[in-house]
Every structure is written in C-alpha cells, then in structure tokens.
Amino acid sequence: MADPIHQFEINKIATLGHIGGHEIAFTNSALFMAITVVGIWALLVGGSSRRALVPGRMQSIAELSYEFVANTIQSTAGKEGMKFFPFVFTLFMFILMANMIGIVPYTFTVTSHIIITAMLAIMVFLTVIVYGFYRNGLKFFRLFVPSGIPIYILPLIVFIEVLSFLSRPISHSVRLFANMLAGHITLKVLAGFITMMIGSLGIVGWLGAVLPLGMVVAITALEVLVAFLQAYVFAILTCIYLNDAIHPGH
Amino acid sequence: MADGTRNEGKNDNNRSAEEAALSARLQRLGERLDQKGTSRPVETGPSGPRTDPSALARGFRLSTELVAGVLVGAFIGWALDKWLGTSPWGMMVFLLLGFAAGVINVIRAAGVSPTGKPGSGR
C-alpha cells in the first residue's frame, strides 16, 4: 500500500546557494508556491484584461473574489479595515489557490506544512501588534483590560486575556495545516484500499473496491469545500484580529 | 457591483447561453454573499466581529481554539519553571490559566458572548 505520508515529502529540485553553511534549495514546496502565485496572477490579470461590461467567466471569478474579500473585511473590521485589503486579499487568494492546487493528484499541498501556515499566522500576528501600537500607542493594552471587571480579579483576567491573545497564531496556523494534512491523508488511505482490494481479492475485490472509490469521490468533493472554507476562515480571522488592532477595548 | 448595467447588457449578449447562465449564477451567488456580508453588521455592529456566514466555518474555528489556549498556557508555565526553577508551580498555574483562555476563545468563536469581546458595552 502506498505510504500516505509520502506526498508531504520535501524534495530538493535545485540548489540556489549557501547562506552561513546552510543550503538554500529550491524545493517542490517552493515550486508549488511559485505555481500558486502564477496561477493567481493569471486568474486576476486574465480576468481584468478585457474589462467587459458583461463579465465573462474569468472576469466574474476575479470580480467575485474581490467583492467577497472586500465584504468580509468591511463587515468584520469596518471601513477602516479596507486599508488592509491588499494584505487580506493576498492571504485569501494564496491559501485558496494553494489548497485548490493541492487537490489535483500528483501535486504538492503547500499549506499542509505547518511552517508555511505558521509563517502566515505570525505575519498576521505581528501586523496586528505593530499596527495596534502604531495607531493606538499604549491604549492598545486596553485589549487585555476589559472594563467593568472588579479590581480584585482584574490581574487574573489580564493574564487570561494575554494567554488568549498569544494562543491566536497557534490556533490560526494549526487549523489550516491540520485540516489540509488530515484531508489528504484520508484521501490517500482510502485510495490505497482500492488498489489493495483489487490486487489481493480478484473479482470480489473489484466489486468491493466500489465502496472506497465512492468514498474517495465524496471526500474529494468535501476537500474542495474544506479548501475554500479554510481559506475563508483564515481570511475572516485575519480581519477579526485586525479589527482588534484598529479598535482595541471596544 | 453594477447590477443594473450588467442586466441591461445581458440582452445584447451574443455569447453562448451556457456562459450567460454561468455568469448569471455567479452574479446571484455574489448578490447572496453581498446580502450576507452587509446584513450581519446590522445585528452585531462593527465591534462584534462574529460574521461567520456558515456554521461549518464556525465549527472549524472551534476545533483548535481550546487546544491552542491550553498549549500556550502549558508552554509558558514550562518555560517559567525552567527559567525560575519553580517547578511544578508555574506549569500548574499557567496550565489552568491557559485552559481558561482556551474556554474564552471557544466562547468568543462560538459567538455566545453577547459582546464578542469583553468590555464592549458592558
């Protein structure tokens, strides 16, 4: 049976150079990140090149993705959140495209590695902290001090609020990574059942293999939904966290 | 989205009917998403960030919030013990604080708290 973890292996394609004795390699992960970026570029440039009054398919996709992210930001972070539209749109499109490419067989899922999702989440986390202090100064600390709490339990609440704040990048990154990883392993294991049954049970195996095949088809459809939802959840949480930076202690 | 102009332009659309149907579907979907996106903040206001249009998206959020809080609490406790040599007190205290933080995360993610965030309007 095929190894279900094998698909997540990082392979070196080319060596770009050495920095401090550490090899900088162009890996399959980097290749698929580049493919993701080129895919987004092709979609958006191709979609906006004709600028027709009646949008075609490509233009519809480009316009809808723009409006979807813009509405998400405005409904969670308000008009001021639109400052961060390029950031949120980039994150959303990158994760969505990487997840969608990952569903295609023989491709590599960039977002199934926690280093990628953790970097994205830390980027959001640091943006929130830096912009929060830049915009609000020390008033940003009001995020950790809820109003209307009796003074004798306030220190405890502040500790809990700080911990809750620190746990954000972890849940933000682990959610995306774990969902992609688990989905792809499930698909691989079920697909492995098909070849196992056909290989070992003959004609009975051919009939029995219909069951895992149906499961694979169904889970592939579910994975498409999860791929979209995870990109959406990542984007909306980014908006909610940015809202904290814009309006702390509201 | 210029809905009016798009509908007018559809009449002199000489492309295939399939394409027109697809763009009409996409437009309807966009309008539904528009409605969802704009109708939510009326209920909650911009200070209550709980605009999850689908329950599934919310469910995905819940799955990791609690675990993240506990993990961060445990890690901070472990690091403090290591640094100050207070084992096992740091771990015990911060694990419990982390658990409380995780529960707060879950409550906020689920949108049960009427304010979404503490301190807003209480």
Coordinates of C-alpha atoms in Angstrom, one line a residue:
Chain A
M1 CA 0.0 0.0 0.0
A2 CA 1.2 3.5 -0.8
D3 CA 2.6 5.4 2.0
P4 CA 0.0 8.1 2.9
I5 CA 2.7 10.5 4.3
H6 CA 4.9 10.3 1.2
Q7 CA 3.0 13.0 -0.5
F8 CA 4.2 15.6 2.0
E9 CA 7.9 14.9 1.5
I10 CA 10.0 18.0 0.6
N11 CA 12.3 17.2 -2.2
K12 CA 15.2 19.4 -3.4
I13 CA 14.9 20.4 -7.1
A14 CA 17.9 22.8 -7.3
T15 CA 20.4 24.4 -5.0
L16 CA 20.3 28.2 -5.1
G17 CA 23.3 28.8 -2.9
H18 CA 24.6 28.7 0.7
I19 CA 24.0 31.1 3.5
G20 CA 26.2 30.6 6.5
G21 CA 26.8 26.9 5.7
H22 CA 23.1 26.3 5.3
E23 CA 21.9 25.2 1.9
I24 CA 19.2 27.3 0.3
A25 CA 17.4 24.9 -2.0
F26 CA 14.5 25.3 -4.5
T27 CA 12.2 22.6 -3.3
N28 CA 8.9 21.1 -4.6
S29 CA 7.2 23.3 -2.0
A30 CA 8.8 26.4 -3.4
L31 CA 7.9 25.2 -6.9
F32 CA 4.2 24.9 -6.0
M33 CA 4.3 28.2 -4.2
A34 CA 5.5 29.7 -7.4
I35 CA 2.8 27.9 -9.4
T36 CA 0.2 29.2 -6.9
V37 CA 1.4 32.8 -7.4
V38 CA 1.5 32.4 -11.2
G39 CA -2.0 30.9 -11.1
I40 CA -3.4 33.8 -9.1
W41 CA -1.6 36.2 -11.4
A42 CA -3.0 34.5 -14.5
L43 CA -6.5 34.5 -13.0
L44 CA -6.5 38.1 -11.9
V45 CA -4.7 39.6 -14.9
G46 CA -6.6 37.4 -17.3
G47 CA -9.8 38.3 -15.6
S48 CA -9.2 42.0 -15.6
S49 CA -7.6 42.3 -19.1
R50 CA -10.9 42.6 -21.1
R51 CA -12.7 44.8 -18.6
A52 CA -16.1 44.0 -20.3
L53 CA -19.3 45.4 -19.0
V54 CA -20.8 42.0 -19.1
P55 CA -18.1 39.9 -17.4
G56 CA -17.0 36.6 -18.8
R57 CA -16.1 33.6 -16.6
M58 CA -12.6 34.8 -15.7
Q59 CA -13.7 38.3 -15.1
S60 CA -16.6 37.1 -12.9
I61 CA -14.3 35.0 -10.8
A62 CA -11.9 37.9 -10.4
E63 CA -14.7 40.4 -9.6
L64 CA -16.4 38.0 -7.2
S65 CA -13.2 37.2 -5.3
Y66 CA -12.5 40.9 -4.9
E67 CA -16.0 41.7 -3.7
F68 CA -16.1 38.6 -1.4
V69 CA -12.9 39.7 0.4
A70 CA -13.9 43.3 0.4
N71 CA -17.3 42.5 2.0
T72 CA -15.6 40.2 4.5
I73 CA -13.3 43.0 5.6
Q74 CA -16.0 45.7 5.8
S75 CA -18.4 43.5 7.8
T76 CA -15.8 42.5 10.4
A77 CA -13.3 45.4 10.6
G78 CA -15.4 48.2 9.2
K79 CA -14.4 50.8 6.6
E80 CA -11.0 51.4 8.2
G81 CA -10.2 47.8 7.7
M82 CA -10.1 48.3 3.9
K83 CA -6.6 49.7 4.5
F84 CA -5.6 46.1 4.9
F85 CA -7.4 44.9 1.8
P86 CA -4.3 44.0 -0.2
F87 CA -2.9 42.0 2.8
V88 CA -6.1 40.0 3.4
F89 CA -6.8 39.5 -0.3
T90 CA -3.3 38.2 -0.8
L91 CA -3.6 35.8 2.1
F92 CA -7.0 34.6 0.9
M93 CA -6.0 34.1 -2.7
F94 CA -2.7 32.4 -1.8
I95 CA -4.3 29.9 0.6
L96 CA -7.3 29.3 -1.6
M97 CA -5.2 28.7 -4.7
A98 CA -2.6 26.6 -2.8
N99 CA -5.4 24.4 -1.3
M100 CA -7.2 24.0 -4.7
I101 CA -4.0 23.1 -6.5
G102 CA -3.3 20.6 -3.7
I103 CA -6.4 18.6 -4.5
V104 CA -5.2 17.8 -8.0
P105 CA -3.5 14.4 -7.9
Y106 CA 0.4 14.3 -8.1
T107 CA 0.6 17.9 -6.8
F108 CA 2.1 19.1 -3.6
T109 CA -0.1 20.9 -1.0
V110 CA 1.9 23.9 0.2
T111 CA -0.5 24.6 3.1
S112 CA -0.1 21.0 4.5
H113 CA 3.2 22.1 6.1
I114 CA 2.9 23.9 9.4
I115 CA 6.0 26.1 8.7
I116 CA 4.0 27.7 5.9
T117 CA 0.8 28.3 7.8
A118 CA 2.7 29.3 10.9
M119 CA 4.6 32.0 8.9
L120 CA 1.4 33.3 7.5
A121 CA -0.2 33.4 11.0
I122 CA 2.9 35.0 12.6
M123 CA 2.8 37.6 9.8
V124 CA -0.8 38.5 10.8
F125 CA 0.0 38.4 14.5
L126 CA 2.9 40.8 14.1
T127 CA 0.9 43.1 11.8
V128 CA -1.8 43.3 14.5
I129 CA 0.8 44.1 17.2
V130 CA 2.8 46.6 15.2
Y131 CA -0.2 48.4 13.7
G132 CA -2.1 48.3 17.1
F133 CA 0.8 50.1 18.9
Y134 CA 1.4 52.5 15.9
R135 CA -2.3 53.5 15.8
N136 CA -3.3 53.4 19.5
G137 CA 0.0 53.7 21.3
L138 CA -0.2 52.3 24.9
K139 CA -4.0 52.3 24.6
F140 CA -3.5 49.1 22.7
F141 CA -3.1 47.4 26.1
R142 CA -6.8 48.1 26.8
L143 CA -7.3 45.0 24.7
F144 CA -6.2 43.0 27.7
V145 CA -8.1 45.0 30.3
P146 CA -11.8 44.5 30.0
S147 CA -13.9 47.3 31.5
G148 CA -16.4 46.7 34.3
I149 CA -14.4 43.9 36.0
P150 CA -13.9 44.1 39.8
I151 CA -10.4 45.2 40.7
Y152 CA -9.7 42.1 42.8
I153 CA -10.0 39.7 39.9
L154 CA -8.6 42.0 37.3
P155 CA -5.0 40.6 37.4
L156 CA -6.3 37.1 36.8
I157 CA -8.4 38.3 33.9
V158 CA -5.5 40.2 32.3
F159 CA -3.4 37.0 32.5
I160 CA -6.1 35.0 30.8
E161 CA -6.6 37.7 28.1
V162 CA -2.9 37.8 27.4
L163 CA -2.8 34.0 27.1
S164 CA -5.9 34.1 24.8
F165 CA -4.1 36.7 22.7
L166 CA -0.9 34.6 22.5
S167 CA -2.8 31.5 21.5
R168 CA -4.2 33.2 18.4
P169 CA -1.3 32.5 16.0
I170 CA -1.3 28.8 17.1
S171 CA -5.0 28.1 16.5
H172 CA -4.8 30.3 13.3
S173 CA -2.0 28.2 11.8
V174 CA -2.7 24.7 13.2
R175 CA -6.3 24.9 11.9
L176 CA -5.3 25.3 8.3
F177 CA -2.4 22.9 8.5
A178 CA -4.3 20.2 10.3
N179 CA -7.3 20.3 8.0
M180 CA -5.3 20.1 4.9
L181 CA -3.0 17.3 6.3
A182 CA -5.8 15.2 7.6
G183 CA -7.9 15.5 4.4
H184 CA -5.0 14.5 2.2
I185 CA -4.0 11.5 4.4
T186 CA -7.7 10.4 4.4
L187 CA -7.9 10.5 0.6
K188 CA -4.6 8.6 0.2
V189 CA -5.5 5.9 2.7
L190 CA -8.9 5.3 1.1
A191 CA -7.4 5.3 -2.4
G192 CA -4.8 2.8 -1.1
F193 CA -7.8 0.5 -0.1
I194 CA -8.9 0.4 -3.7
T195 CA -5.6 -0.9 -5.0
M196 CA -5.2 -3.3 -2.1
M197 CA -8.6 -4.9 -2.7
I198 CA -8.2 -5.2 -6.4
G199 CA -4.7 -6.6 -6.0
S200 CA -5.5 -9.2 -3.4
L201 CA -9.1 -10.3 -3.8
G202 CA -9.6 -10.7 -7.6
I203 CA -13.2 -10.3 -8.8
V204 CA -14.6 -9.9 -5.3
G205 CA -12.0 -7.1 -4.8
W206 CA -13.2 -5.4 -7.9
L207 CA -16.7 -5.3 -6.5
G208 CA -15.6 -4.4 -3.0
A209 CA -13.4 -1.6 -4.3
V210 CA -16.5 0.3 -5.4
L211 CA -17.1 1.3 -1.7
P212 CA -13.7 3.0 -1.1
L213 CA -13.9 4.5 -4.6
G214 CA -17.2 6.1 -3.7
M215 CA -15.7 7.4 -0.5
V216 CA -12.7 8.9 -2.4
V217 CA -15.1 10.7 -4.8
A218 CA -17.2 12.0 -1.9
I219 CA -14.2 13.1 0.2
T220 CA -12.6 14.8 -2.8
A221 CA -15.8 16.9 -3.1
L222 CA -15.6 17.6 0.7
E223 CA -12.0 18.6 0.3
V224 CA -12.9 21.2 -2.3
L225 CA -15.3 22.7 0.2
V226 CA -12.7 22.5 3.0
A227 CA -10.1 24.1 0.8
F228 CA -12.4 27.1 0.3
L229 CA -13.7 27.2 3.9
Q230 CA -10.2 27.1 5.3
A231 CA -9.0 30.0 3.1
Y232 CA -12.2 31.9 4.2
V233 CA -11.7 31.1 7.9
F234 CA -8.1 32.2 7.7
A235 CA -9.1 35.5 6.0
I236 CA -12.0 36.2 8.3
L237 CA -9.9 35.6 11.4
T238 CA -7.3 37.9 10.0
C239 CA -10.0 40.5 9.7
I240 CA -11.2 39.9 13.3
Y241 CA -7.6 40.2 14.6
L242 CA -7.0 43.4 12.6
N243 CA -10.3 44.8 14.0
D244 CA -8.7 44.4 17.4
A245 CA -5.7 46.4 16.3
I246 CA -8.0 49.2 14.9
H247 CA -10.4 49.3 17.8
P248 CA -8.9 47.9 20.9
G249 CA -11.1 47.7 24.0
H250 CA -14.3 48.5 22.2
Chain B
M1 CA -21.1 45.6 -8.5
A2 CA -23.0 47.4 -11.2
D3 CA -26.0 45.1 -11.2
G4 CA -28.3 47.3 -13.3
T5 CA -25.9 47.8 -16.1
R6 CA -25.0 44.2 -16.1
N7 CA -28.6 43.1 -16.5
E8 CA -29.2 45.6 -19.3
G9 CA -26.1 44.4 -21.1
K10 CA -27.2 40.9 -20.9
N11 CA -29.8 41.5 -23.7
D12 CA -27.2 42.3 -26.3
N13 CA -25.0 39.4 -25.1
N14 CA -24.3 37.3 -28.2
R15 CA -22.2 34.7 -26.4
S16 CA -23.4 31.2 -25.8
A17 CA -26.3 30.6 -23.5
E18 CA -24.3 28.4 -21.2
E19 CA -21.8 31.2 -20.5
A20 CA -24.6 33.6 -19.8
A21 CA -26.2 31.1 -17.4
L22 CA -23.0 30.7 -15.6
S23 CA -22.4 34.4 -15.2
A24 CA -26.0 34.8 -14.0
R25 CA -25.4 32.1 -11.4
L26 CA -22.2 33.7 -10.3
Q27 CA -23.9 37.0 -10.1
R28 CA -26.7 35.6 -8.0
L29 CA -24.2 33.9 -5.7
G30 CA -22.4 37.2 -5.4
E31 CA -25.6 39.0 -4.5
R32 CA -26.4 36.4 -1.9
L33 CA -22.9 36.8 -0.5
D34 CA -23.4 40.6 -0.6
Q35 CA -26.5 40.3 1.4
K36 CA -24.9 38.1 4.0
G37 CA -21.9 40.3 4.3
T38 CA -23.9 43.5 4.7
S39 CA -26.8 42.2 6.8
R40 CA -24.7 40.8 9.6
P41 CA -23.1 44.0 10.9
V42 CA -26.6 45.5 11.4
E43 CA -27.2 42.8 14.0
T44 CA -23.9 43.0 15.8
G45 CA -22.2 46.3 14.8
P46 CA -18.6 46.6 13.8
S47 CA -17.4 45.9 17.4
G48 CA -18.9 42.4 17.5
P49 CA -16.8 40.5 15.0
R50 CA -18.8 37.3 14.5
T51 CA -19.5 37.4 10.8
D52 CA -19.4 33.7 10.1
P53 CA -21.8 33.0 7.2
S54 CA -21.7 29.3 7.5
A55 CA -21.9 27.1 10.6
L56 CA -19.2 24.9 9.1
A57 CA -16.7 27.7 9.1
R58 CA -17.5 28.4 12.7
G59 CA -17.2 24.7 13.6
F60 CA -13.7 24.6 12.0
R61 CA -12.7 27.5 14.3
L62 CA -13.9 25.8 17.4
S63 CA -11.8 22.7 16.9
T64 CA -8.5 24.4 17.6
E65 CA -9.3 27.3 19.8
L66 CA -9.4 25.4 23.1
V67 CA -6.3 23.3 22.3
A68 CA -4.3 26.4 21.4
G69 CA -5.1 28.1 24.7
V70 CA -4.1 25.1 26.7
L71 CA -0.9 24.6 24.7
V72 CA 0.2 28.2 25.1
G73 CA -0.5 28.1 28.9
A74 CA 1.4 24.8 29.3
F75 CA 4.4 26.2 27.3
I76 CA 4.6 29.4 29.3
G77 CA 4.3 27.5 32.5
W78 CA 7.0 25.1 31.4
A79 CA 9.3 27.9 30.3
L80 CA 8.8 29.8 33.6
D81 CA 9.6 26.7 35.6
K82 CA 12.7 26.1 33.5
W83 CA 13.8 29.7 33.9
L84 CA 12.9 30.4 37.6
G85 CA 13.2 26.8 38.9
T86 CA 9.7 26.9 40.4
S87 CA 8.7 23.5 39.1
P88 CA 5.9 22.4 39.2
W89 CA 4.0 25.6 40.2
G90 CA 4.4 27.6 37.0
M91 CA 3.1 24.7 35.0
M92 CA 0.2 24.1 37.3
V93 CA -0.9 27.7 37.4
F94 CA -0.4 28.5 33.7
L95 CA -2.0 25.3 32.5
L96 CA -5.2 26.3 34.3
L97 CA -4.9 29.9 33.1
G98 CA -4.4 28.5 29.6
F99 CA -7.4 26.3 29.9
A100 CA -9.5 29.4 31.0
A101 CA -8.1 31.3 28.0
G102 CA -9.0 28.4 25.7
V103 CA -12.5 28.4 27.0
I104 CA -12.8 32.1 26.5
N105 CA -11.5 31.6 22.9
V106 CA -14.2 29.0 22.3
I107 CA -16.9 31.2 23.7
R108 CA -15.9 34.1 21.5
A109 CA -15.5 31.9 18.4
A110 CA -19.0 30.4 19.0
G111 CA -20.4 33.9 19.4
V112 CA -22.2 33.0 22.6
S113 CA -20.8 36.1 24.4
P114 CA -23.2 38.9 23.6
T115 CA -20.4 41.4 23.1
G116 CA -18.0 39.2 21.2
K117 CA -15.2 40.8 23.2
P118 CA -15.2 41.7 26.9
G119 CA -15.5 45.3 27.7
S120 CA -17.7 46.3 24.8
G121 CA -20.9 47.8 26.2
R122 CA -20.9 46.1 29.5

